[in-house]
Amino acid sequence: MKRPELLCPAGDFEKMRTAIHYGADAVYLGDPRFSLRNKARNFDAEELATAVQYAHERGVKVYVTANIFAHNSDLPAITDHIRILKDIRPDGVIISDPGVFMLFREKASEIDIHVSTQANITNSESARFWEKMGAKRLILSRELSIDEIRKIAETVEIELETFVHGSVCLSYSGKCYLSSFLASRSANAGECTNSCRWKYALVEEKRPGEYLPVFEDDRGAYVMNSKDLCLIEHLPFLSRAGIDSFKIEGRMKGIHYVAGVTRVYREAVDLIGNENLYQSRLPAWQKELSLFGKRGYTTGLLFGYNKDEICNVTGVNYAPESELAGVVLDTKGQFARVLLRIKISVGDSLEYLIPGLVDKVIAVDTLRYEDGIEAVSALAGETVLIKAPEGPSKGDLIRKICKA
Ligand code: SF4
C-alpha cells in the first residue's frame, strides 16, 4: 500500500520549519493577498521563494494557497502572482475559483493544481469535472462520509486529499456571514473570528445590560459549539478508502500545536499497514492530541451526522496541561541553549518534544545565561542554558508542565 502524504500547516516561516522538523512530508502556505488565511502571517513573494527552497532542500513539498474567490479587481494581481510562482516552482497551488483555475492552466500549465476544499467537492461527478479540467489533486469537502469518499476514489484517478485534524466550521466550510456580520471579518476572505463559538445570551430591547440565558435543552445551548476534528483512529481506514494525503488544519495556530500534532500524525502515518502496532500506540497519540483539542474531538461527518458527537454539548473548554516554554537553538555538552517564550524558574518541570514522541521530562535544577551567570528564573525573550542530559537537538520545542 502506498504511504499517504502528511501535509501540515505553515502559517509563517517558523511554523513551516517546525512542521518540517517534526516530520511533515509537505506543507501548505500562502501569499496573504490570495490566501484564505490572510491573518495567518503568511508569506510575501520573497519569503515564498525562500520557503520553497528551504523545504525542497529537505525533501519536503510546498503547496501554495491561492484559494480566494476573486473579483475582477483581483485579477491583475493574480496574473502577476502566477508569473512569480512560475519562477518559484512550488509543487502545487490550491485553488477554489474556476476563473483562477483557468488562469493558472493558461499561464502556468507546468504548476500542478489542487482544488481547494472551498470548492466543495461532494460528489463523484464534481470530482470527475475537476479531473477533466486538469486538476492534479482534489481536497475533498469535510462534509463527506467514508462511503462517499470511497465512491469518489473509485470514480477518479487523480490524487485525493482530506482533512484529518483541526477546527471544523459549523457552516459549510467557511461559507458563513456570522463573523462578517458580528466582527467585520469575512470568513470568505480567511478572516473568521470563530464567532459561532462565542458565548451568546438574549437581551430584551428595553432592558439593556440584562442578559437572559439561552437554553437549547437542559444541557445548555451548544448548537454552534463544534468540537475539533480528529481522525487519528481512522487513518488506515481512510488510506484504504483511497486518500493520498492527510491534511492538518491550523495555519493560525502556534508552533506548539504544529509540533505536537505533526509528530503524532507522523508516527501514525508511518505505522499504517501495521495494525497491531498502530492500535498499541493509539492511546499515546490521543493523550498528546488531547493537549490541543480544548473543545473536545469529533470524527465530524465521516460516519454520519450525530449532533451530540459533533458539538461540545457541555460547553466545557479543557484547560491546557502544558504550554510552550521555548525553542532549542542548539546544544552545548550537557546543556541546551533555549530561546524562552515564557518565564521559567528553577524547579519547573520541562518536557522536550523530541520528534518521534519519546519525550524527556526534566526538572530545572540550574538556569544559566550564556555569560555563565546563574539565575533563579528567566523571562520570555531571553536565551538561557538549561541542563538537558540527553535528547534534545536544534529546533526541538520545550514545554512547561502546568501544575494542576
Ligand atoms: S463563524 Fe464559525 S461557522 Fe462561520 S465561518 Fe467562522 S468557524 Fe465557520
Short mmCIF file of C-alpha atoms and ligand atoms in Angstrom, two decimals:
data_model
loop_
_atom_site.label_atom_id
_atom_site.label_comp_id
_atom_site.label_asym_id
_atom_site.label_seq_id
_atom_site.Cartn_x
_atom_site.Cartn_y
_atom_site.Cartn_z
CA MET A 1 0.00 0.00 0.00
CA LYS A 2 1.31 3.47 -0.91
CA ARG A 3 2.03 5.54 2.18
CA PRO A 4 -0.17 8.66 2.24
CA GLU A 5 1.42 12.08 2.49
CA LEU A 6 1.35 14.06 5.74
CA LEU A 7 0.50 17.66 4.88
CA CYS A 8 0.93 20.27 7.60
CA PRO A 9 0.06 23.95 8.04
CA ALA A 10 2.73 26.63 7.70
CA GLY A 11 1.28 30.00 8.69
CA ASP A 12 4.75 31.57 8.72
CA PHE A 13 8.37 30.57 8.31
CA GLU A 14 8.81 29.42 11.91
CA LYS A 15 5.72 27.23 11.71
CA MET A 16 6.98 25.75 8.45
CA ARG A 17 10.36 24.99 9.99
CA THR A 18 8.60 23.38 12.95
CA ALA A 19 6.34 21.24 10.73
CA ILE A 20 9.35 20.04 8.75
CA HIS A 21 11.37 19.40 11.92
CA TYR A 22 8.60 17.17 13.26
CA GLY A 23 8.15 15.17 10.08
CA ALA A 24 5.82 16.82 7.54
CA ASP A 25 6.05 15.38 4.02
CA ALA A 26 4.54 18.57 2.65
CA VAL A 27 3.42 21.98 3.91
CA TYR A 28 0.83 24.45 2.67
CA LEU A 29 1.26 28.20 2.89
CA GLY A 30 0.21 31.29 1.03
CA ASP A 31 0.67 34.86 -0.07
CA PRO A 32 -1.68 36.96 2.11
CA ARG A 33 -3.36 38.57 -0.87
CA PHE A 34 -4.62 35.30 -2.35
CA SER A 35 -4.94 33.02 0.60
CA LEU A 36 -7.99 32.22 2.70
CA ARG A 37 -5.96 32.67 5.86
CA ASN A 38 -4.76 36.20 5.48
CA LYS A 39 -4.34 36.76 9.24
CA ALA A 40 -2.03 33.76 9.50
CA ARG A 41 1.03 35.97 8.85
CA ASN A 42 1.74 34.15 5.59
CA PHE A 43 4.48 34.81 3.03
CA ASP A 44 5.21 37.54 0.52
CA ALA A 45 6.88 36.71 -2.81
CA GLU A 46 10.43 36.78 -1.48
CA GLU A 47 9.56 34.75 1.60
CA LEU A 48 7.71 32.26 -0.59
CA ALA A 49 10.83 31.71 -2.67
CA THR A 50 12.94 31.21 0.46
CA ALA A 51 10.35 28.88 1.97
CA VAL A 52 10.14 26.71 -1.15
CA GLN A 53 13.92 26.47 -1.33
CA TYR A 54 14.18 25.61 2.39
CA ALA A 55 11.55 22.88 2.09
CA HIS A 56 12.92 21.42 -1.14
CA GLU A 57 16.41 21.19 0.34
CA ARG A 58 14.86 18.94 2.98
CA GLY A 59 12.81 16.86 0.55
CA VAL A 60 9.51 18.44 1.60
CA LYS A 61 6.85 19.59 -0.87
CA VAL A 62 5.20 23.01 -0.77
CA TYR A 63 1.68 23.80 -1.87
CA VAL A 64 0.77 27.46 -2.20
CA THR A 65 -2.77 28.52 -1.38
CA ALA A 66 -4.44 30.85 -3.87
CA ASN A 67 -7.97 29.94 -2.90
CA ILE A 68 -9.70 33.30 -2.72
CA PHE A 69 -12.89 33.84 -4.64
CA ALA A 70 -11.53 36.51 -6.90
CA HIS A 71 -13.26 39.69 -8.05
CA ASN A 72 -12.30 41.34 -11.34
CA SER A 73 -10.21 43.82 -9.40
CA ASP A 74 -8.09 40.91 -8.06
CA LEU A 75 -7.24 39.52 -11.49
CA PRO A 76 -4.22 41.69 -12.41
CA ALA A 77 -2.54 40.85 -9.10
CA ILE A 78 -3.34 37.16 -9.55
CA THR A 79 -1.79 37.22 -13.01
CA ASP A 80 1.30 38.79 -11.51
CA HIS A 81 1.31 36.14 -8.76
CA ILE A 82 1.19 33.38 -11.37
CA ARG A 83 4.26 34.87 -13.04
CA ILE A 84 6.11 34.86 -9.70
CA LEU A 85 5.08 31.29 -8.92
CA LYS A 86 6.37 30.13 -12.30
CA ASP A 87 9.82 31.16 -11.10
CA ILE A 88 9.46 29.87 -7.55
CA ARG A 89 8.20 26.46 -8.71
CA PRO A 90 6.11 25.20 -5.80
CA ASP A 91 4.83 21.62 -6.00
CA GLY A 92 1.26 22.75 -6.42
CA VAL A 93 -1.22 25.58 -5.97
CA ILE A 94 -4.51 25.32 -4.10
CA ILE A 95 -7.41 26.96 -5.92
CA SER A 96 -11.18 27.27 -5.47
CA ASP A 97 -12.24 29.77 -8.08
CA PRO A 98 -12.79 28.35 -11.61
CA GLY A 99 -11.55 31.63 -13.14
CA VAL A 100 -8.29 31.49 -11.18
CA PHE A 101 -8.02 27.80 -12.09
CA MET A 102 -8.28 28.67 -15.78
CA LEU A 103 -5.71 31.47 -15.50
CA PHE A 104 -3.22 29.06 -13.94
CA ARG A 105 -3.88 26.46 -16.65
CA GLU A 106 -3.34 29.02 -19.39
CA LYS A 107 -0.35 30.87 -17.98
CA ALA A 108 1.46 28.23 -15.91
CA SER A 109 0.38 24.79 -17.06
CA GLU A 110 3.50 23.28 -15.53
CA ILE A 111 2.24 24.03 -12.00
CA ASP A 112 0.01 21.30 -10.56
CA ILE A 113 -3.38 22.47 -9.35
CA HIS A 114 -5.08 21.15 -6.22
CA VAL A 115 -8.75 22.03 -5.99
CA SER A 116 -9.46 23.54 -2.58
CA THR A 117 -11.94 22.21 -0.06
CA GLN A 118 -13.64 25.59 -0.57
CA ALA A 119 -14.78 24.31 -3.97
CA ASN A 120 -16.98 21.85 -2.03
CA ILE A 121 -16.41 18.65 -3.93
CA THR A 122 -19.15 16.47 -2.50
CA ASN A 123 -19.89 14.00 -5.29
CA SER A 124 -18.25 11.84 -7.94
CA GLU A 125 -19.42 13.99 -10.85
CA SER A 126 -17.84 17.14 -9.39
CA ALA A 127 -14.68 15.14 -8.89
CA ARG A 128 -14.83 13.94 -12.50
CA PHE A 129 -15.39 17.52 -13.67
CA TRP A 130 -12.23 18.80 -11.99
CA GLU A 131 -10.25 15.80 -13.18
CA LYS A 132 -11.32 16.58 -16.77
CA MET A 133 -10.32 20.22 -16.26
CA GLY A 134 -6.79 19.08 -15.49
CA ALA A 135 -6.59 19.17 -11.68
CA LYS A 136 -3.82 17.10 -10.15
CA ARG A 137 -5.49 16.68 -6.76
CA LEU A 138 -8.87 17.20 -5.10
CA ILE A 139 -9.12 18.35 -1.50
CA LEU A 140 -12.39 16.77 -0.55
CA SER A 141 -15.15 18.56 1.28
CA ARG A 142 -15.16 17.98 5.02
CA GLU A 143 -18.85 17.16 4.76
CA LEU A 144 -18.32 13.70 3.25
CA SER A 145 -18.89 10.29 4.80
CA ILE A 146 -16.42 7.46 4.39
CA ASP A 147 -18.69 5.75 1.83
CA GLU A 148 -18.87 8.92 -0.25
CA ILE A 149 -15.09 9.27 -0.13
CA ARG A 150 -14.74 5.67 -1.30
CA LYS A 151 -17.13 6.23 -4.22
CA ILE A 152 -15.26 9.35 -5.35
CA ALA A 153 -11.96 7.46 -5.12
CA GLU A 154 -13.40 4.73 -7.33
CA THR A 155 -14.50 7.34 -9.92
CA VAL A 156 -11.35 9.41 -10.45
CA GLU A 157 -7.71 8.59 -10.86
CA ILE A 158 -6.22 11.84 -9.59
CA GLU A 159 -4.97 12.29 -6.03
CA LEU A 160 -7.38 12.84 -3.14
CA GLU A 161 -6.64 14.81 -0.01
CA THR A 162 -8.74 15.16 3.12
CA PHE A 163 -8.56 16.99 6.43
CA VAL A 164 -7.85 14.65 9.33
CA HIS A 165 -7.29 17.11 12.14
CA GLY A 166 -8.19 20.62 13.30
CA SER A 167 -11.02 23.08 13.65
CA VAL A 168 -14.17 22.48 11.71
CA CYS A 169 -16.61 25.03 10.55
CA LEU A 170 -20.15 24.80 11.77
CA SER A 171 -21.23 26.26 8.46
CA TYR A 172 -20.35 24.79 5.07
CA SER A 173 -16.55 25.21 5.17
CA GLY A 174 -16.36 28.98 5.61
CA LYS A 175 -19.47 29.88 3.65
CA CYS A 176 -20.88 31.91 6.51
CA TYR A 177 -21.50 35.55 7.30
CA LEU A 178 -21.56 35.33 11.09
CA SER A 179 -18.04 36.67 11.52
CA SER A 180 -18.51 39.29 8.77
CA PHE A 181 -21.69 40.46 10.42
CA LEU A 182 -20.53 40.49 14.05
CA ALA A 183 -16.87 41.42 13.68
CA SER A 184 -16.50 42.81 10.15
CA ARG A 185 -14.11 40.00 9.38
CA SER A 186 -15.10 37.81 6.49
CA ALA A 187 -14.75 34.02 6.66
CA ASN A 188 -14.75 34.03 2.87
CA ALA A 189 -11.61 36.14 2.94
CA GLY A 190 -9.94 33.96 5.56
CA GLU A 191 -10.51 36.28 8.49
CA CYS A 192 -13.05 34.31 10.51
CA THR A 193 -13.17 35.17 14.21
CA ASN A 194 -14.89 31.86 15.05
CA SER A 195 -17.93 33.86 16.08
CA CYS A 196 -20.01 30.68 16.13
CA ARG A 197 -18.11 29.66 19.27
CA TRP A 198 -18.71 32.82 21.23
CA LYS A 199 -20.98 32.64 24.23
CA TYR A 200 -24.39 34.13 23.47
CA ALA A 201 -27.25 35.42 25.63
CA LEU A 202 -30.52 37.19 24.90
CA VAL A 203 -31.09 40.87 25.64
CA GLU A 204 -34.55 42.46 25.59
CA GLU A 205 -34.52 45.88 23.90
CA LYS A 206 -35.95 47.78 26.89
CA ARG A 207 -33.64 46.16 29.45
CA PRO A 208 -30.08 46.78 28.21
CA GLY A 209 -27.39 45.02 30.18
CA GLU A 210 -29.76 42.32 31.42
CA TYR A 211 -28.66 39.09 29.86
CA LEU A 212 -31.18 36.30 29.60
CA PRO A 213 -29.64 32.88 29.25
CA VAL A 214 -30.40 30.84 26.15
CA PHE A 215 -31.11 27.15 26.64
CA GLU A 216 -31.38 24.66 23.88
CA ASP A 217 -32.11 21.86 26.34
CA ASP A 218 -31.19 21.06 29.92
CA ARG A 219 -27.53 20.86 28.96
CA GLY A 220 -27.47 24.47 27.80
CA ALA A 221 -27.04 25.97 24.33
CA TYR A 222 -24.42 24.32 22.25
CA VAL A 223 -25.70 24.11 18.71
CA MET A 224 -22.90 26.33 17.42
CA ASN A 225 -20.06 24.96 19.56
CA SER A 226 -18.39 22.49 17.24
CA LYS A 227 -15.68 20.16 18.51
CA ASP A 228 -12.43 19.84 16.60
CA LEU A 229 -11.88 17.15 14.00
CA CYS A 230 -9.58 14.26 14.95
CA LEU A 231 -9.33 11.18 12.73
CA ILE A 232 -6.21 9.67 14.26
CA GLU A 233 -8.02 6.34 14.81
CA HIS A 234 -9.13 6.12 11.21
CA LEU A 235 -6.08 6.84 9.06
CA PRO A 236 -5.67 3.22 7.90
CA PHE A 237 -9.36 3.15 7.00
CA LEU A 238 -9.06 6.42 5.03
CA SER A 239 -5.97 5.20 3.30
CA ARG A 240 -7.75 2.03 2.19
CA ALA A 241 -10.67 4.19 1.01
CA GLY A 242 -8.31 5.95 -1.42
CA ILE A 243 -6.96 9.05 0.34
CA ASP A 244 -3.46 10.05 -0.78
CA SER A 245 -2.82 12.99 1.52
CA PHE A 246 -3.78 13.68 5.13
CA LYS A 247 -4.10 17.35 5.88
CA ILE A 248 -3.81 19.04 9.25
CA GLU A 249 -5.69 22.30 9.69
CA GLY A 250 -4.23 25.21 11.63
CA ARG A 251 -2.21 27.92 9.87
CA MET A 252 -3.46 30.34 12.53
CA LYS A 253 -2.25 28.12 15.38
CA GLY A 254 1.10 28.33 17.15
CA ILE A 255 4.23 26.21 16.84
CA HIS A 256 3.35 24.13 19.90
CA TYR A 257 0.24 22.88 18.11
CA VAL A 258 2.15 22.37 14.84
CA ALA A 259 4.87 20.36 16.59
CA GLY A 260 2.57 18.28 18.79
CA VAL A 261 0.08 17.37 16.10
CA THR A 262 2.64 16.82 13.35
CA ARG A 263 4.75 14.38 15.33
CA VAL A 264 1.69 12.35 16.34
CA TYR A 265 0.41 12.06 12.79
CA ARG A 266 3.95 11.38 11.51
CA GLU A 267 4.21 8.31 13.69
CA ALA A 268 0.66 7.23 12.84
CA VAL A 269 1.15 7.54 9.07
CA ASP A 270 4.37 5.55 9.33
CA LEU A 271 2.54 2.73 11.11
CA ILE A 272 -0.29 2.38 8.58
CA GLY A 273 -0.21 -1.24 7.50
CA ASN A 274 0.98 -2.45 10.90
CA GLU A 275 -2.39 -2.77 12.60
CA ASN A 276 -1.22 -4.18 15.95
CA LEU A 277 1.43 -1.55 16.49
CA TYR A 278 -0.97 1.14 15.32
CA GLN A 279 -3.54 0.13 17.91
CA SER A 280 -0.97 -0.12 20.68
CA ARG A 281 0.29 3.44 20.01
CA LEU A 282 -3.18 4.97 19.76
CA PRO A 283 -3.56 5.84 23.48
CA ALA A 284 -0.23 7.74 23.46
CA TRP A 285 -1.27 9.68 20.35
CA GLN A 286 -4.67 10.51 21.80
CA LYS A 287 -3.06 11.70 25.02
CA GLU A 288 -0.76 14.05 23.13
CA LEU A 289 -3.57 15.33 20.90
CA SER A 290 -5.78 15.97 23.94
CA LEU A 291 -3.42 18.85 24.78
CA PHE A 292 -4.58 20.70 21.68
CA GLY A 293 -8.31 19.96 21.48
CA LYS A 294 -9.76 22.13 24.18
CA ARG A 295 -13.30 21.85 22.82
CA GLY A 296 -13.07 18.06 22.59
CA TYR A 297 -12.73 15.97 19.43
CA THR A 298 -15.13 14.61 16.86
CA THR A 299 -14.95 12.42 13.78
CA GLY A 300 -17.11 15.03 12.03
CA LEU A 301 -19.36 13.62 9.33
CA LEU A 302 -17.15 10.66 8.44
CA PHE A 303 -19.61 8.22 9.98
CA GLY A 304 -22.77 10.30 9.51
CA TYR A 305 -24.33 13.17 11.42
CA ASN A 306 -24.68 12.92 15.19
CA LYS A 307 -25.34 16.25 16.91
CA ASP A 308 -24.05 15.12 20.31
CA GLU A 309 -20.88 13.76 18.78
CA ILE A 310 -20.15 16.84 16.67
CA CYS A 311 -20.93 19.58 19.20
CA ASN A 312 -19.41 20.24 22.58
CA VAL A 313 -22.65 19.77 24.47
CA THR A 314 -21.27 20.73 27.84
CA GLY A 315 -19.59 23.91 26.66
CA VAL A 316 -16.58 22.85 28.73
CA ASN A 317 -13.22 24.03 27.47
CA TYR A 318 -10.45 21.76 28.66
CA ALA A 319 -7.59 23.53 30.42
CA PRO A 320 -4.17 23.12 28.85
CA GLU A 321 -1.83 20.80 30.76
CA SER A 322 1.30 22.34 29.33
CA GLU A 323 2.44 25.44 27.50
CA LEU A 324 5.23 26.24 25.08
CA ALA A 325 8.30 27.30 27.06
CA GLY A 326 10.93 27.77 24.35
CA VAL A 327 12.83 26.51 21.32
CA VAL A 328 16.21 24.78 21.41
CA LEU A 329 18.71 26.89 19.43
CA ASP A 330 21.48 24.33 19.78
CA THR A 331 23.14 22.13 22.37
CA LYS A 332 26.45 22.53 24.15
CA GLY A 333 27.64 19.49 26.08
CA GLN A 334 25.06 18.75 28.72
CA PHE A 335 23.19 21.99 28.10
CA ALA A 336 20.56 23.08 25.63
CA ARG A 337 20.63 26.75 24.59
CA VAL A 338 16.99 27.76 24.66
CA LEU A 339 15.17 30.88 23.48
CA LEU A 340 12.36 31.26 26.01
CA ARG A 341 8.73 32.03 25.17
CA ILE A 342 7.57 32.32 28.77
CA LYS A 343 9.12 32.85 32.17
CA ILE A 344 10.65 29.71 33.65
CA SER A 345 12.16 29.12 37.05
CA VAL A 346 14.37 26.64 38.81
CA GLY A 347 12.10 23.81 39.97
CA ASP A 348 9.80 23.91 36.92
CA SER A 349 9.15 20.65 35.08
CA LEU A 350 10.02 20.89 31.41
CA GLU A 351 9.39 18.45 28.62
CA TYR A 352 11.48 18.27 25.45
CA LEU A 353 9.40 17.47 22.40
CA ILE A 354 11.61 15.13 20.51
CA PRO A 355 10.41 14.04 17.08
CA GLY A 356 9.08 10.52 17.50
CA LEU A 357 7.01 11.03 20.65
CA VAL A 358 9.63 9.87 23.16
CA ASP A 359 9.70 12.84 25.47
CA LYS A 360 12.17 13.67 28.17
CA VAL A 361 10.81 15.36 31.25
CA ILE A 362 13.33 17.15 33.41
CA ALA A 363 13.13 19.31 36.49
CA VAL A 364 15.08 22.53 36.02
CA ASP A 365 17.85 22.48 38.63
CA THR A 366 20.04 25.20 37.14
CA LEU A 367 19.38 28.09 34.82
CA ARG A 368 22.33 29.90 33.33
CA TYR A 369 22.74 32.82 30.96
CA GLU A 370 25.22 32.49 28.10
CA ASP A 371 27.81 34.53 30.02
CA GLY A 372 27.71 31.91 32.79
CA ILE A 373 25.67 33.88 35.30
CA GLU A 374 23.17 31.68 37.11
CA ALA A 375 19.55 32.75 37.62
CA VAL A 376 16.58 31.62 39.66
CA SER A 377 14.25 32.45 36.81
CA ALA A 378 14.42 33.86 33.29
CA LEU A 379 11.93 35.71 31.15
CA ALA A 380 10.31 35.33 27.74
CA GLY A 381 12.69 36.50 25.02
CA GLU A 382 15.83 35.61 26.98
CA THR A 383 18.27 32.92 25.91
CA VAL A 384 19.36 30.54 28.64
CA LEU A 385 21.30 27.35 29.08
CA ILE A 386 19.27 24.55 30.61
CA LYS A 387 20.71 21.25 31.68
CA ALA A 388 19.43 18.56 29.34
CA PRO A 389 21.48 15.40 29.85
CA GLU A 390 20.27 13.61 26.72
CA GLY A 391 17.96 14.01 23.87
CA PRO A 392 17.17 17.47 22.56
CA SER A 393 18.51 18.84 19.32
CA LYS A 394 18.33 22.11 17.42
CA GLY A 395 14.75 23.01 16.62
CA ASP A 396 13.10 20.90 19.35
CA LEU A 397 10.43 22.65 21.37
CA ILE A 398 10.31 22.65 25.13
CA ARG A 399 7.13 22.91 27.09
CA LYS A 400 6.36 23.58 30.70
CA ILE A 401 4.07 21.20 32.53
CA CYS A 402 1.30 23.21 34.16
CA LYS A 403 0.58 22.41 37.76
CA ALA A 404 -2.95 21.15 38.42
S1 SF4 B 1 -18.09 31.83 12.33
FE1 SF4 B 1 -17.99 29.64 12.67
S2 SF4 B 1 -19.38 28.77 11.14
FE2 SF4 B 1 -18.91 30.86 10.48
S3 SF4 B 1 -17.14 30.61 9.08
FE3 SF4 B 1 -16.34 31.04 11.15
S4 SF4 B 1 -15.90 28.97 12.02
FE4 SF4 B 1 -17.30 28.74 10.25
#
